[in-house]
């Protein structure tokens, strides 16, 4: 049965109210006031006649791919089709509408998605989203620690002048060589200012050395089922100069606070690289299976390269890309005596490359990217211009 679905950007308050009501039925309630107060957002909405049958909130976020490389993204969350109408193309129609109305406003649709065997993962894969980054949960495993010197615990944020700028300095010092996160600003930590957050601060002579933001919540089961016991969920950790000793003290303080307060431990959703992985392992937190994914559906591959990465390419080089679905110039040169290169790859490979998640040298060596007109020097220059970048994940950004 072909449905007469109309999917479009949700702009009117009345439609937003209806979309949020559907979201409340499927997920949880957000008021119109909260919607407008939060980070910049829009939404894709689907109608069947006058009835709202689908709604996708989209948080508009500048997102760092690599040092100095920022794109604009729209993060999908609470993606929902009314139950009776699932599997009829409504979700796909909303994604297609978003592709249109986000043109010129976002380089990519992104989503934080649960594990790969979940049913909804299938939806994102089928609508053209690509896996970029994997996250797993590490759990404290019963090892106990005492109170940690120089580490203070506050519920919410402490009333420290310039706290935002201090946290920003610490965060940047810890993560500047990484990508994979929404660009931080002094206001980024506002949501950690409530009593549900147990925040740990390492300082020395009044100087902030590091912070560990955790949130008290019920453990999330790995598969569908009842929520687990209350734990402290790591939302973000940062230590100046990537100082592992500070990170270890912060984690020990959190494990201690959890035990003292009858909580079942500390759980950290993190990825396998990042400045503090060794600190987590040193305090004997145990890795679980990978169970979250950062996925992206680029809306404007050429815009990402020509905008965010362009200054890194050799201006004398002309690079054409071929995939089974498209052909375009990655870079062009105005000069007559230019080298011209053709790179051939699958679309998934192209997406990972332009998002900073692919090592071009390795792909050429193994043959999954093939090249015409390139030599070692040119391949190196291209791989360095658009390099694989390690990404970090903070649960604070989860939406
Ligand atoms: C996920 C969801 C939004 C998809 O919306 P939809 O309107 O059913 O999507 P479509 O009909 O456009 O489906 C597109 C493709 O994804 C597949 N797909 C969609 N939902 C699926 C599911 N739950 N399990 C397996 N495949 C699914 C469809 O089979 C279809 O593939 P096909 O074209 O090869 O048949 C909808 O199932 C839903 O609201 N689920 C509950 C909420 C949820 O889990 N949201 C996602 C996490 S935030």
Coordinates of C-alpha atoms and ligand atoms in Angstrom, one line a residue:
X1 CA 0.0 0.0 0.0
X2 CA 1.5 3.3 -1.0
X3 CA 0.9 6.0 1.6
X4 CA 0.4 9.7 0.8
X5 CA 3.0 10.8 3.3
X6 CA 4.2 14.4 3.4
X7 CA 7.6 14.9 5.1
X8 CA 9.1 18.3 5.6
X9 CA 10.9 20.6 8.1
X10 CA 8.9 21.3 11.2
X11 CA 8.7 25.0 11.6
X12 CA 5.3 26.0 13.0
X13 CA 4.8 25.8 16.8
X14 CA 1.6 23.9 16.3
X15 CA 3.4 21.2 14.3
X16 CA 6.2 21.1 16.8
X17 CA 3.7 20.6 19.6
X18 CA 2.2 17.6 17.7
X19 CA 5.7 16.3 16.9
X20 CA 6.7 16.5 20.5
X21 CA 3.5 14.8 21.6
X22 CA 4.4 11.8 19.3
X23 CA 8.0 11.9 20.7
X24 CA 6.5 11.7 24.2
X25 CA 4.5 8.6 23.3
X26 CA 7.5 6.8 21.9
X27 CA 10.4 8.2 24.1
X28 CA 10.0 10.9 26.7
X29 CA 8.4 14.3 27.1
X30 CA 10.0 17.6 26.1
X31 CA 8.0 20.8 26.4
X32 CA 8.0 23.4 23.7
X33 CA 9.7 25.8 26.2
X34 CA 12.5 23.3 26.9
X35 CA 12.8 22.7 23.1
X36 CA 13.3 26.4 22.5
X37 CA 15.6 26.9 25.5
X38 CA 18.0 24.1 24.6
X39 CA 20.7 23.9 21.8
X40 CA 19.7 25.1 18.3
X41 CA 17.4 22.5 16.8
X42 CA 15.1 21.8 14.0
X43 CA 13.1 18.7 13.1
X44 CA 11.8 16.6 10.3
X45 CA 8.1 15.8 10.5
X46 CA 5.8 13.4 8.6
X47 CA 2.1 13.8 8.0
X48 CA -0.6 11.4 6.8
X49 CA -3.4 13.8 6.0
X50 CA -3.6 16.1 9.1
X51 CA -2.1 13.5 11.5
X52 CA 1.5 13.5 12.5
X53 CA 3.0 10.0 12.0
X54 CA 6.7 10.6 12.3
X55 CA 9.1 13.1 14.0
X56 CA 12.9 13.4 14.0
X57 CA 14.4 16.1 16.3
X58 CA 17.7 17.4 14.8
X59 CA 20.3 19.2 17.1
X60 CA 22.4 21.6 15.0
X61 CA 26.0 21.2 16.2
X62 CA 29.4 22.3 14.9
X63 CA 31.4 19.1 15.0
X64 CA 35.1 18.7 15.0
X65 CA 36.5 16.1 12.6
X66 CA 40.1 16.8 13.2
X67 CA 42.3 19.6 14.7
X68 CA 41.2 22.8 12.9
X69 CA 38.6 20.9 10.8
X70 CA 35.0 21.7 11.8
X71 CA 31.8 20.8 9.9
X72 CA 28.1 21.6 10.7
X73 CA 26.0 18.6 11.6
X74 CA 22.4 17.8 12.5
X75 CA 22.3 15.1 15.2
X76 CA 19.2 13.0 14.9
X77 CA 17.7 11.7 18.2
X78 CA 14.4 10.2 19.4
X79 CA 13.8 9.2 15.8
X80 CA 10.2 7.8 15.7
X81 CA 7.4 6.7 13.5
X82 CA 3.9 6.1 14.9
X83 CA 3.7 2.4 15.8
X84 CA 1.0 1.4 13.4
X85 CA 2.8 2.9 10.4
X86 CA 6.3 1.5 10.9
X87 CA 8.0 -0.3 8.0
X88 CA 6.1 1.7 5.4
X89 CA 8.7 4.2 4.4
X90 CA 7.9 7.1 6.7
X91 CA 11.3 7.1 8.5
X92 CA 13.0 7.1 5.1
X93 CA 10.7 9.9 3.9
X94 CA 11.7 12.1 6.9
X95 CA 15.4 11.5 6.2
X96 CA 14.9 12.4 2.6
X97 CA 13.1 15.6 3.6
X98 CA 16.0 16.5 5.9
X99 CA 18.5 16.0 3.1
X100 CA 16.6 18.7 1.2
X101 CA 15.8 21.3 3.9
X102 CA 19.3 21.0 5.5
X103 CA 21.0 21.8 2.2
X104 CA 23.5 24.6 2.8
X105 CA 22.9 24.4 6.6
X106 CA 24.5 21.1 7.5
X107 CA 27.2 19.0 6.0
X108 CA 26.0 15.8 7.6
X109 CA 23.3 14.0 9.5
X110 CA 24.7 12.2 12.4
X111 CA 23.4 9.9 15.1
X112 CA 24.6 8.1 18.2
X113 CA 23.2 4.7 17.7
X114 CA 23.0 1.6 20.0
X115 CA 24.7 -1.6 19.1
X116 CA 24.8 -3.2 15.6
X117 CA 22.4 -6.1 16.3
X118 CA 19.6 -3.7 17.3
X119 CA 16.6 -3.4 14.9
X120 CA 16.9 0.4 14.6
X121 CA 20.6 0.1 13.5
X122 CA 19.2 -1.5 10.4
X123 CA 17.1 1.6 9.8
X124 CA 20.1 3.9 9.9
X125 CA 22.2 1.6 7.7
X126 CA 19.4 1.3 5.1
X127 CA 18.9 5.1 5.0
X128 CA 22.6 5.6 4.2
X129 CA 24.3 6.2 7.5
X130 CA 27.9 4.9 7.9
X131 CA 29.7 3.7 11.0
X132 CA 32.5 6.1 11.9
X133 CA 33.4 5.3 15.5
X134 CA 32.7 2.6 18.1
X135 CA 32.2 3.0 21.8
X136 CA 32.2 0.4 24.6
X137 CA 31.5 0.5 28.3
X138 CA 34.2 0.0 30.9
X139 CA 33.0 -1.0 34.4
X140 CA 34.8 -0.8 37.7
X141 CA 35.2 -4.4 38.8
X142 CA 35.1 -4.4 42.6
X143 CA 38.6 -2.9 43.2
X144 CA 38.4 -0.3 46.0
X145 CA 40.3 2.9 46.5
X146 CA 40.4 5.4 49.4
X147 CA 39.8 9.1 49.1
X148 CA 42.1 10.9 46.7
X149 CA 44.2 13.9 47.7
X150 CA 43.5 17.1 45.8
X151 CA 40.2 15.8 44.4
X152 CA 37.0 17.4 45.4
X153 CA 33.4 16.1 44.8
X154 CA 30.5 18.5 44.1
X155 CA 26.9 17.7 43.2
X156 CA 26.4 19.9 40.1
X157 CA 28.9 22.6 39.3
X158 CA 30.8 24.5 42.0
X159 CA 30.3 28.3 42.2
X160 CA 33.7 29.0 40.9
X161 CA 34.2 32.2 38.8
X162 CA 35.3 31.5 35.3
X163 CA 34.6 27.8 35.7
X164 CA 33.6 27.5 32.0
X165 CA 36.8 29.0 30.7
X166 CA 38.9 26.9 33.1
X167 CA 37.1 23.7 32.0
X168 CA 37.5 24.7 28.4
X169 CA 41.3 25.2 28.9
X170 CA 41.6 21.8 30.5
X171 CA 39.4 20.1 27.9
X172 CA 41.3 21.6 25.0
X173 CA 44.6 20.7 26.6
X174 CA 43.4 17.1 26.9
X175 CA 41.7 16.7 23.5
X176 CA 43.1 19.2 21.0
X177 CA 44.7 16.5 18.9
X178 CA 41.5 14.5 18.7
X179 CA 38.3 14.8 16.7
X180 CA 34.8 13.3 17.1
X181 CA 33.1 15.7 19.4
X182 CA 30.8 18.8 19.1
X183 CA 32.9 21.9 19.5
X184 CA 33.1 22.9 23.1
X185 CA 32.3 26.4 24.4
X186 CA 32.3 27.8 27.9
X187 CA 28.5 27.1 28.1
X188 CA 29.0 23.4 27.1
X189 CA 28.8 22.1 30.7
X190 CA 25.6 23.7 31.8
X191 CA 23.8 20.4 31.8
X192 CA 26.2 19.1 34.4
X193 CA 24.9 21.7 36.8
X194 CA 22.3 19.6 38.7
X195 CA 22.4 17.3 41.6
X196 CA 22.1 14.2 39.5
X197 CA 25.7 15.0 38.4
X198 CA 28.6 13.9 40.8
X199 CA 31.5 16.0 39.5
X200 CA 35.1 15.4 40.6
X201 CA 37.7 18.2 40.4
X202 CA 41.5 17.8 40.7
X203 CA 43.3 20.9 41.5
X204 CA 46.6 22.2 42.9
X205 CA 47.1 25.6 44.4
X206 CA 43.8 26.8 43.1
X207 CA 44.6 25.6 39.5
X208 CA 42.2 23.2 37.9
X209 CA 44.1 20.2 36.6
X210 CA 41.3 18.0 35.6
X211 CA 37.6 17.2 35.8
X212 CA 35.5 14.0 35.8
X213 CA 31.8 14.5 35.3
X214 CA 29.6 11.6 36.2
X215 CA 25.9 11.2 36.5
X216 CA 24.0 9.0 38.9
X217 CA 21.7 6.7 37.0
X218 CA 20.5 3.2 36.6
X219 CA 22.9 1.0 34.7
X220 CA 21.8 0.5 31.1
X221 CA 21.4 -3.1 30.3
X222 CA 23.4 -4.3 27.2
X223 CA 20.4 -6.0 25.8
X224 CA 16.7 -5.1 26.2
X225 CA 15.6 -5.7 29.8
X226 CA 15.2 -4.2 33.2
X227 CA 17.4 -1.3 34.1
X228 CA 20.3 -2.3 36.3
X229 CA 21.4 -0.9 39.7
X230 CA 22.3 2.8 40.3
X231 CA 25.9 3.6 39.2
X232 CA 28.0 6.6 38.3
X233 CA 28.1 7.0 34.5
X234 CA 31.2 8.8 33.2
X235 CA 29.9 11.7 31.1
X236 CA 33.3 13.4 30.4
X237 CA 36.9 13.3 31.7
X238 CA 39.6 15.8 30.9
X239 CA 43.0 16.4 32.4
X240 CA 45.5 19.1 31.4
X241 CA 48.4 17.9 29.3
X242 CA 46.7 14.5 29.1
X243 CA 48.1 13.8 32.6
X244 CA 47.3 10.1 33.3
X245 CA 48.1 10.5 37.0
X246 CA 45.4 13.1 37.4
X247 CA 43.0 10.9 35.4
X248 CA 43.7 7.9 37.6
X249 CA 43.1 10.0 40.8
X250 CA 39.8 11.3 39.4
X251 CA 38.7 7.8 38.6
X252 CA 39.7 6.4 41.9
X253 CA 37.8 9.2 43.6
X254 CA 34.7 8.3 41.7
X255 CA 35.0 4.6 42.4
X256 CA 35.5 5.4 46.1
X257 CA 32.5 7.8 46.1
X258 CA 30.3 5.2 44.4
X259 CA 31.2 2.5 47.0
X260 CA 30.8 4.9 50.0
X261 CA 27.3 5.8 48.8
X262 CA 26.1 2.3 48.1
X263 CA 26.2 2.6 44.3
X264 CA 27.1 -0.4 42.2
X265 CA 30.2 1.2 40.7
X266 CA 31.4 3.4 37.8
X267 CA 30.6 2.8 34.2
X268 CA 32.4 4.6 31.4
X269 CA 31.2 4.6 27.8
X270 CA 34.5 5.4 25.9
X271 CA 36.3 4.4 22.8
X272 CA 39.5 2.4 22.4
X273 CA 41.8 5.3 21.8
X274 CA 41.9 8.6 23.6
X275 CA 44.2 10.2 26.1
X276 CA 43.0 8.3 29.2
X277 CA 42.3 4.7 28.1
X278 CA 45.4 3.5 30.1
X279 CA 44.1 5.3 33.2
X280 CA 40.8 3.4 33.0
X281 CA 42.7 0.1 32.6
X282 CA 45.1 1.0 35.4
X283 CA 42.2 1.3 37.8
X284 CA 41.1 -2.1 36.6
X285 CA 37.9 -1.1 34.8
X286 CA 36.8 -3.9 32.6
X287 CA 35.9 -3.4 28.9
X288 CA 32.6 -4.8 27.6
X289 CA 31.7 -5.3 24.0
X290 CA 31.4 -2.4 21.6
X291 CA 27.8 -1.3 21.9
X292 CA 27.5 2.3 20.6
X293 CA 28.3 3.8 17.2
X294 CA 28.7 7.3 15.9
X295 CA 27.1 7.1 12.4
X296 CA 26.9 9.8 9.7
X297 CA 25.1 10.4 6.5
X298 CA 27.0 13.1 4.7
X299 CA 24.7 15.5 2.9
X300 CA 27.4 17.4 1.1
X301 CA 30.7 15.4 0.6
X302 CA 32.1 18.0 -1.7
X303 CA 31.2 20.8 0.7
X304 CA 33.1 19.0 3.5
X305 CA 36.2 18.7 1.4
X306 CA 36.0 22.1 -0.3
X307 CA 35.1 23.9 2.9
X308 CA 36.6 22.1 5.9
X309 CA 39.7 20.4 4.4
X310 CA 40.5 22.5 1.4
X311 CA 43.5 24.5 2.7
X312 CA 45.3 21.2 3.3
X313 CA 45.5 20.1 -0.4
X314 CA 48.3 20.9 -2.7
X315 CA 46.9 23.7 -5.0
X316 CA 48.7 22.1 -8.0
X317 CA 47.0 18.8 -7.7
X318 CA 43.7 17.9 -9.4
X319 CA 42.0 15.0 -7.7
X320 CA 39.0 13.3 -9.1
X321 CA 37.0 10.7 -7.1
X322 CA 35.1 7.8 -8.6
X323 CA 32.6 5.7 -6.7
X324 CA 30.0 3.2 -8.0
X325 CA 27.5 6.0 -7.4
X326 CA 29.2 9.3 -8.3
X327 CA 32.2 11.1 -9.8
X328 CA 33.4 14.5 -8.8
X329 CA 36.5 16.7 -8.4
X330 CA 37.8 16.6 -4.9
X331 CA 40.2 19.4 -5.8
X332 CA 40.8 21.3 -8.9
X333 CA 43.7 23.4 -10.1
X334 CA 43.7 26.6 -12.1
X335 CA 47.2 26.1 -13.3
X336 CA 48.0 24.3 -16.6
X337 CA 51.0 22.2 -15.4
X338 CA 49.1 20.2 -12.8
X339 CA 49.2 16.6 -11.8
X340 CA 45.9 14.8 -12.2
X341 CA 44.9 11.9 -10.1
X342 CA 41.9 9.6 -10.2
X343 CA 41.0 7.8 -6.9
X344 CA 38.5 4.9 -7.1
X345 CA 36.7 3.6 -4.0
X346 CA 33.4 2.5 -2.6
X347 CA 31.0 5.2 -1.2
X348 CA 31.5 3.9 2.4
X349 CA 35.3 4.4 2.0
X350 CA 34.7 7.9 0.6
X351 CA 32.5 8.9 3.5
X352 CA 35.0 7.5 6.1
X353 CA 37.8 9.4 4.3
X354 CA 36.2 12.8 4.2
X355 CA 35.1 12.4 7.8
X356 CA 38.7 11.9 8.9
X357 CA 38.2 8.2 9.7
X358 CA 40.3 6.5 7.0
X359 CA 44.0 5.9 6.4
X360 CA 44.4 6.4 2.7
X361 CA 47.9 4.9 2.5
X362 CA 46.7 1.7 4.2
X363 CA 43.6 1.5 1.9
X364 CA 45.8 2.0 -1.2
X365 CA 48.3 -0.6 0.0
X366 CA 45.6 -3.2 0.6
X367 CA 43.8 -2.3 -2.7
X368 CA 40.4 -1.2 -1.5
X369 CA 41.3 2.3 -2.9
X370 CA 42.8 2.3 -6.4
X371 CA 44.5 5.2 -8.0
X372 CA 45.4 6.3 -11.5
X373 CA 48.2 8.9 -12.1
X374 CA 49.5 8.8 -8.5
X375 CA 53.0 8.0 -7.2
X376 CA 54.2 7.4 -3.6
X377 CA 54.8 11.2 -3.1
X378 CA 51.3 12.1 -4.3
X379 CA 49.6 9.4 -2.2
X380 CA 51.5 10.5 0.9
X381 CA 50.5 14.2 0.2
X382 CA 46.8 13.2 -0.1
X383 CA 46.9 10.9 3.0
X384 CA 48.5 13.7 5.0
X385 CA 46.0 16.3 3.7
X386 CA 43.1 14.3 4.7
X387 CA 44.5 12.0 7.5
X388 CA 42.9 9.4 9.7
X389 CA 42.2 11.2 13.0
X390 CA 41.7 9.5 16.3
X391 CA 38.3 10.4 17.8
X392 CA 37.1 10.6 21.4
X393 CA 33.6 10.1 22.7
X394 CA 32.0 11.7 25.7
X395 CA 28.6 10.5 27.0
X396 CA 27.9 14.2 27.8
X397 CA 27.3 14.7 24.1
X398 CA 24.9 11.7 23.7
X399 CA 21.5 12.8 22.6
Ligands
LIG1 C1 13.3 3.2 13.6 C2 12.0 3.8 13.0 C3 12.0 5.3 13.2 C4 12.0 3.5 11.5 O1 10.9 4.2 10.9 P1 10.1 3.5 9.7 O2 9.1 4.5 9.3 O3 9.6 2.2 10.2 O4 11.2 3.3 8.6 P2 11.0 2.9 7.1 O5 9.7 2.2 6.9 O6 11.4 4.0 6.3 O7 12.2 1.8 7.0 C5 13.4 2.0 6.2 C6 14.2 0.7 6.2 O8 14.6 0.4 7.6 C7 14.2 -0.9 7.9 N1 13.7 -0.8 9.3 C8 13.0 0.2 9.9 N2 12.8 -0.1 11.2 C9 13.2 -1.4 11.4 C10 13.2 -2.2 12.5 N3 12.7 -1.9 13.7 N4 13.8 -3.4 12.4 C11 14.4 -3.8 11.2 N5 14.4 -3.0 10.1 C12 13.9 -1.8 10.2 C13 13.0 -1.2 7.1 O9 12.8 -2.6 6.9 C14 13.3 -0.5 5.8 O10 14.1 -1.3 5.0 P3 13.5 -1.8 3.6 O11 13.3 -0.6 2.8 O12 14.6 -2.7 3.0 O13 12.3 -2.6 3.9 C15 10.7 3.1 13.6 O14 10.8 1.7 13.5 C16 10.5 3.5 15.0 O15 9.9 4.5 15.4 N6 11.0 2.6 16.0 C17 10.9 2.9 17.4 C18 11.8 3.9 17.9 C19 13.2 3.7 17.6 O16 13.7 2.6 17.9 N7 13.9 4.7 17.1 C20 15.3 4.7 16.7 C21 16.2 4.9 17.8 S1 16.3 6.6 18.4

